[in-house]
Every structure is written in C-alpha cells, then in structure tokens.
Amino acid sequence: MTSLYSIPGCHVERVARSGSAQALLTVRSESVGAQCPSCKSRSTAPHSTYVRHPTDLLCAGRPVQLELRVRRFYCRNPECSRRTFTEPVSRLLAARARRTRRLATAQCAVGMTAGAEAGARLLKPLAMPASPDTLRKPPVLLRSHEYLGGGTPER
C-alpha cells in the first residue's frame, strides 16, 4: 500500500485512514544525516525528533495528511555556534509551511487561472480548500538548480 504514494525525499512508513475520508501517511526523510546550516559540517548524531502535519495533494480522491517525522541533529563542530539543527525537508516543504510544495503549486495554478475568489470556490469541492488570500500569494518554490540536484546555478 505504501508504494502507491510518492513523497519527494521521504520514505512512507505507514498509511492509515484518518476520519471517514482522509488518508494519513507517516513519513520520514530518506537521508542518513544532515548538514549544519551554519558551519556546513555533516552530522549523523541524532538529538531528537518532532512531528509536522502538512497537507499534501489528493490521492484517489482523498485528502492526504502527512505525519512527517523530522529529526534534529547535534553539530559536532566545536567552533560552531549551533548546538543542534533540523534536517532539511525543503524538497517537500518550505520553512514553517502547512502544505506541501506540490499542493501549494496546484492551488496557485488554479488561482492564477480562475482568479482568487473563483479559485477558492473551485478548490473546495475538489477537496483542496484554500482562501482567496492564500491563492493570491505565489508558493515558495525552489530555485531551478535545486530541482536538478544541486550545484551552482548558471548565470
């Protein structure tokens, strides 16, 4: 059942039903460690875990709620000002986002095509509700070179 769902950069651990119509996916990052954003040293020393609950695109007509397990790591560099840091999940979510990039992009496309007010009315029966104000804001997207696997963008 977990093979039906594809979440970028994540491994689906469990699929369950939440309520009458919603799918609940428990997912975690596929990476072994993470890089400290301050000193850029790599760490595999886990500190703790916390859970985020972003909303994702529909699957088989059902809304999908993610239970994303995000890890914090110790920075082992003694000169670094950070003691702990969070593993990045930027391929899936923007910082502090409550919806995945995929859902935000789909909602934005409807909003740009139909307009914010009409888009909000259209998205409600499609089980992807968004307010007109949300549809007026473009989603935070990755730069094109991040989609292609990193590196420095050509200018």
PDB file of C-alpha atoms in Angstrom:
ATOM      1  CA  MET A   1       0.000   0.000   0.000  1.00  0.00           C
ATOM      2  CA  THR A   2       2.866   2.420   0.777  1.00  0.00           C
ATOM      3  CA  SER A   3       4.209   2.008  -2.779  1.00  0.00           C
ATOM      4  CA  LEU A   4       1.147   3.892  -4.102  1.00  0.00           C
ATOM      5  CA  TYR A   5       2.393   7.115  -2.529  1.00  0.00           C
ATOM      6  CA  SER A   6       5.468   9.011  -3.699  1.00  0.00           C
ATOM      7  CA  ILE A   7       6.734  11.749  -1.410  1.00  0.00           C
ATOM      8  CA  PRO A   8       9.899  13.544  -2.638  1.00  0.00           C
ATOM      9  CA  GLY A   9      12.942  12.765  -0.478  1.00  0.00           C
ATOM     10  CA  CYS A  10      10.889  10.742   2.014  1.00  0.00           C
ATOM     11  CA  HIS A  11      10.116   7.138   2.871  1.00  0.00           C
ATOM     12  CA  VAL A  12       6.463   6.256   3.570  1.00  0.00           C
ATOM     13  CA  GLU A  13       6.366   4.136   6.734  1.00  0.00           C
ATOM     14  CA  ARG A  14       2.634   3.721   7.218  1.00  0.00           C
ATOM     15  CA  VAL A  15      -0.660   4.517   5.525  1.00  0.00           C
ATOM     16  CA  ALA A  16      -3.847   4.761   7.580  1.00  0.00           C
ATOM     17  CA  ARG A  17      -7.299   6.269   7.390  1.00  0.00           C
ATOM     18  CA  SER A  18      -7.942   9.335   9.450  1.00  0.00           C
ATOM     19  CA  GLY A  19     -11.628  10.043   9.854  1.00  0.00           C
ATOM     20  CA  SER A  20     -14.013   8.956   7.138  1.00  0.00           C
ATOM     21  CA  ALA A  21     -12.267  10.218   4.032  1.00  0.00           C
ATOM     22  CA  GLN A  22      -8.726  11.340   4.815  1.00  0.00           C
ATOM     23  CA  ALA A  23      -5.537   9.329   4.260  1.00  0.00           C
ATOM     24  CA  LEU A  24      -2.850   9.703   6.930  1.00  0.00           C
ATOM     25  CA  LEU A  25       0.713   8.952   5.807  1.00  0.00           C
ATOM     26  CA  THR A  26       3.541   8.581   8.298  1.00  0.00           C
ATOM     27  CA  VAL A  27       6.743   9.588   6.501  1.00  0.00           C
ATOM     28  CA  ARG A  28      10.388  10.238   7.354  1.00  0.00           C
ATOM     29  CA  SER A  29      13.377  11.591   5.478  1.00  0.00           C
ATOM     30  CA  GLU A  30      15.455   9.123   3.457  1.00  0.00           C
ATOM     31  CA  SER A  31      18.737  10.815   4.413  1.00  0.00           C
ATOM     32  CA  VAL A  32      21.074   9.280   6.984  1.00  0.00           C
ATOM     33  CA  GLY A  33      22.380  12.574   8.339  1.00  0.00           C
ATOM     34  CA  ALA A  34      22.213  16.286   7.637  1.00  0.00           C
ATOM     35  CA  GLN A  35      24.471  19.273   7.107  1.00  0.00           C
ATOM     36  CA  CYS A  36      24.669  22.041   9.692  1.00  0.00           C
ATOM     37  CA  PRO A  37      23.382  25.245   8.068  1.00  0.00           C
ATOM     38  CA  SER A  38      25.959  27.356   9.952  1.00  0.00           C
ATOM     39  CA  CYS A  39      29.286  25.538   9.583  1.00  0.00           C
ATOM     40  CA  LYS A  40      28.326  23.103   6.775  1.00  0.00           C
ATOM     41  CA  SER A  41      29.737  20.083   8.650  1.00  0.00           C
ATOM     42  CA  ARG A  42      27.830  16.817   8.217  1.00  0.00           C
ATOM     43  CA  SER A  43      26.316  15.114  11.259  1.00  0.00           C
ATOM     44  CA  THR A  44      24.732  11.728  11.860  1.00  0.00           C
ATOM     45  CA  ALA A  45      24.344  12.217  15.631  1.00  0.00           C
ATOM     46  CA  PRO A  46      20.599  12.394  16.367  1.00  0.00           C
ATOM     47  CA  HIS A  47      19.345  14.773  19.051  1.00  0.00           C
ATOM     48  CA  SER A  48      15.557  14.374  18.922  1.00  0.00           C
ATOM     49  CA  THR A  49      12.553  14.030  16.653  1.00  0.00           C
ATOM     50  CA  TYR A  50       9.422  16.095  16.220  1.00  0.00           C
ATOM     51  CA  VAL A  51       6.348  15.746  14.021  1.00  0.00           C
ATOM     52  CA  ARG A  52       4.930  18.147  11.426  1.00  0.00           C
ATOM     53  CA  HIS A  53       1.473  17.718   9.890  1.00  0.00           C
ATOM     54  CA  PRO A  54       1.421  19.276   6.400  1.00  0.00           C
ATOM     55  CA  THR A  55      -1.389  18.671   3.909  1.00  0.00           C
ATOM     56  CA  ASP A  56      -0.495  17.091   0.550  1.00  0.00           C
ATOM     57  CA  LEU A  57      -2.186  16.577  -2.810  1.00  0.00           C
ATOM     58  CA  LEU A  58      -5.189  14.287  -3.119  1.00  0.00           C
ATOM     59  CA  CYS A  59      -4.708  10.589  -3.761  1.00  0.00           C
ATOM     60  CA  ALA A  60      -7.574   8.566  -5.230  1.00  0.00           C
ATOM     61  CA  GLY A  61      -9.900  11.466  -4.478  1.00  0.00           C
ATOM     62  CA  ARG A  62      -8.988  11.532  -0.785  1.00  0.00           C
ATOM     63  CA  PRO A  63      -7.252  14.384   1.033  1.00  0.00           C
ATOM     64  CA  VAL A  64      -3.807  13.375   2.312  1.00  0.00           C
ATOM     65  CA  GLN A  65      -2.445  14.495   5.671  1.00  0.00           C
ATOM     66  CA  LEU A  66       1.230  13.782   6.307  1.00  0.00           C
ATOM     67  CA  GLU A  67       2.708  12.913   9.659  1.00  0.00           C
ATOM     68  CA  LEU A  68       6.270  13.965   8.861  1.00  0.00           C
ATOM     69  CA  ARG A  69       8.884  12.865  11.377  1.00  0.00           C
ATOM     70  CA  VAL A  70      11.678  15.449  11.315  1.00  0.00           C
ATOM     71  CA  ARG A  71      14.970  14.857  13.137  1.00  0.00           C
ATOM     72  CA  ARG A  72      17.244  17.284  14.932  1.00  0.00           C
ATOM     73  CA  PHE A  73      20.973  16.596  14.936  1.00  0.00           C
ATOM     74  CA  TYR A  74      23.890  17.637  17.126  1.00  0.00           C
ATOM     75  CA  CYS A  75      26.519  19.758  15.409  1.00  0.00           C
ATOM     76  CA  ARG A  76      29.848  18.143  16.339  1.00  0.00           C
ATOM     77  CA  ASN A  77      31.962  21.124  15.259  1.00  0.00           C
ATOM     78  CA  PRO A  78      33.251  22.752  18.489  1.00  0.00           C
ATOM     79  CA  GLU A  79      33.700  26.134  16.751  1.00  0.00           C
ATOM     80  CA  CYS A  80      30.094  26.228  15.514  1.00  0.00           C
ATOM     81  CA  SER A  81      27.611  28.470  17.336  1.00  0.00           C
ATOM     82  CA  ARG A  82      24.770  25.986  16.785  1.00  0.00           C
ATOM     83  CA  ARG A  83      24.444  23.061  19.133  1.00  0.00           C
ATOM     84  CA  THR A  84      21.559  21.415  17.259  1.00  0.00           C
ATOM     85  CA  PHE A  85      19.887  21.846  13.887  1.00  0.00           C
ATOM     86  CA  THR A  86      16.947  20.390  11.997  1.00  0.00           C
ATOM     87  CA  GLU A  87      17.312  18.181   8.947  1.00  0.00           C
ATOM     88  CA  PRO A  88      16.127  19.990   5.817  1.00  0.00           C
ATOM     89  CA  VAL A  89      12.931  18.854   4.112  1.00  0.00           C
ATOM     90  CA  SER A  90      12.985  21.696   1.573  1.00  0.00           C
ATOM     91  CA  ARG A  91      12.144  19.452  -1.400  1.00  0.00           C
ATOM     92  CA  LEU A  92       8.811  18.737   0.268  1.00  0.00           C
ATOM     93  CA  LEU A  93       8.040  21.848   2.336  1.00  0.00           C
ATOM     94  CA  ALA A  94       9.048  25.450   2.677  1.00  0.00           C
ATOM     95  CA  ALA A  95      10.103  26.559   6.157  1.00  0.00           C
ATOM     96  CA  ARG A  96       7.104  26.637   8.523  1.00  0.00           C
ATOM     97  CA  ALA A  97       4.731  25.640   5.703  1.00  0.00           C
ATOM     98  CA  ARG A  98       1.479  23.808   6.462  1.00  0.00           C
ATOM     99  CA  ARG A  99       1.035  22.484   2.933  1.00  0.00           C
ATOM    100  CA  THR A 100       3.460  20.702   0.628  1.00  0.00           C
ATOM    101  CA  ARG A 101       5.049  22.452  -2.325  1.00  0.00           C
ATOM    102  CA  ARG A 102       3.035  20.192  -4.650  1.00  0.00           C
ATOM    103  CA  LEU A 103      -0.281  21.234  -3.104  1.00  0.00           C
ATOM    104  CA  ALA A 104       0.718  24.910  -2.993  1.00  0.00           C
ATOM    105  CA  THR A 105       1.707  24.802  -6.672  1.00  0.00           C
ATOM    106  CA  ALA A 106      -1.583  23.142  -7.691  1.00  0.00           C
ATOM    107  CA  GLN A 107      -3.638  25.629  -5.682  1.00  0.00           C
ATOM    108  CA  CYS A 108      -1.657  28.547  -7.090  1.00  0.00           C
ATOM    109  CA  ALA A 109      -2.197  27.293 -10.663  1.00  0.00           C
ATOM    110  CA  VAL A 110      -5.965  27.217 -10.093  1.00  0.00           C
ATOM    111  CA  GLY A 111      -5.833  30.666  -8.500  1.00  0.00           C
ATOM    112  CA  MET A 112      -3.816  32.113 -11.390  1.00  0.00           C
ATOM    113  CA  THR A 113      -6.154  30.576 -13.975  1.00  0.00           C
ATOM    114  CA  ALA A 114      -9.539  31.203 -12.388  1.00  0.00           C
ATOM    115  CA  GLY A 115      -8.734  34.129 -10.116  1.00  0.00           C
ATOM    116  CA  ALA A 116      -8.509  34.083  -6.333  1.00  0.00           C
ATOM    117  CA  GLU A 117     -12.213  34.230  -5.454  1.00  0.00           C
ATOM    118  CA  ALA A 118     -13.360  31.792  -8.151  1.00  0.00           C
ATOM    119  CA  GLY A 119     -10.356  29.550  -7.494  1.00  0.00           C
ATOM    120  CA  ALA A 120     -11.264  29.264  -3.812  1.00  0.00           C
ATOM    121  CA  ARG A 121     -14.821  28.242  -4.749  1.00  0.00           C
ATOM    122  CA  LEU A 122     -13.498  25.739  -7.317  1.00  0.00           C
ATOM    123  CA  LEU A 123     -10.949  24.139  -4.962  1.00  0.00           C
ATOM    124  CA  LYS A 124     -13.451  23.473  -2.158  1.00  0.00           C
ATOM    125  CA  PRO A 125     -15.368  20.635  -3.921  1.00  0.00           C
ATOM    126  CA  LEU A 126     -12.009  19.285  -5.166  1.00  0.00           C
ATOM    127  CA  ALA A 127     -11.016  18.741  -1.502  1.00  0.00           C
ATOM    128  CA  MET A 128      -8.103  21.208  -1.783  1.00  0.00           C
ATOM    129  CA  PRO A 129      -9.609  24.200   0.056  1.00  0.00           C
ATOM    130  CA  ALA A 130      -7.714  27.468   0.120  1.00  0.00           C
ATOM    131  CA  SER A 131      -8.744  31.001   0.935  1.00  0.00           C
ATOM    132  CA  PRO A 132      -8.659  33.684  -1.765  1.00  0.00           C
ATOM    133  CA  ASP A 133      -5.812  35.371   0.144  1.00  0.00           C
ATOM    134  CA  THR A 134      -3.780  32.154   0.007  1.00  0.00           C
ATOM    135  CA  LEU A 135      -4.337  31.901  -3.737  1.00  0.00           C
ATOM    136  CA  ARG A 136      -3.101  35.460  -4.230  1.00  0.00           C
ATOM    137  CA  LYS A 137       0.290  34.552  -2.741  1.00  0.00           C
ATOM    138  CA  PRO A 138       2.639  32.589  -5.002  1.00  0.00           C
ATOM    139  CA  PRO A 139       4.024  29.417  -3.413  1.00  0.00           C
ATOM    140  CA  VAL A 140       7.624  29.455  -2.228  1.00  0.00           C
ATOM    141  CA  LEU A 141       9.381  27.455  -4.914  1.00  0.00           C
ATOM    142  CA  LEU A 142      12.862  26.027  -5.113  1.00  0.00           C
ATOM    143  CA  ARG A 143      15.333  27.606  -7.452  1.00  0.00           C
ATOM    144  CA  SER A 144      15.650  25.587 -10.664  1.00  0.00           C
ATOM    145  CA  HIS A 145      19.147  24.265  -9.845  1.00  0.00           C
ATOM    146  CA  GLU A 146      17.817  22.719  -6.604  1.00  0.00           C
ATOM    147  CA  TYR A 147      15.369  20.631  -8.639  1.00  0.00           C
ATOM    148  CA  LEU A 148      18.236  19.397 -10.799  1.00  0.00           C
ATOM    149  CA  GLY A 149      20.271  18.021  -7.936  1.00  0.00           C
ATOM    150  CA  GLY A 150      22.225  20.922  -6.519  1.00  0.00           C
ATOM    151  CA  GLY A 151      25.250  22.761  -7.748  1.00  0.00           C
ATOM    152  CA  THR A 152      25.704  26.393  -8.526  1.00  0.00           C
ATOM    153  CA  PRO A 153      23.163  27.999 -10.844  1.00  0.00           C
ATOM    154  CA  GLU A 154      24.498  29.217 -14.154  1.00  0.00           C
ATOM    155  CA  ARG A 155      24.176  32.950 -14.617  1.00  0.00           C
TER     156      ARG A 155
END
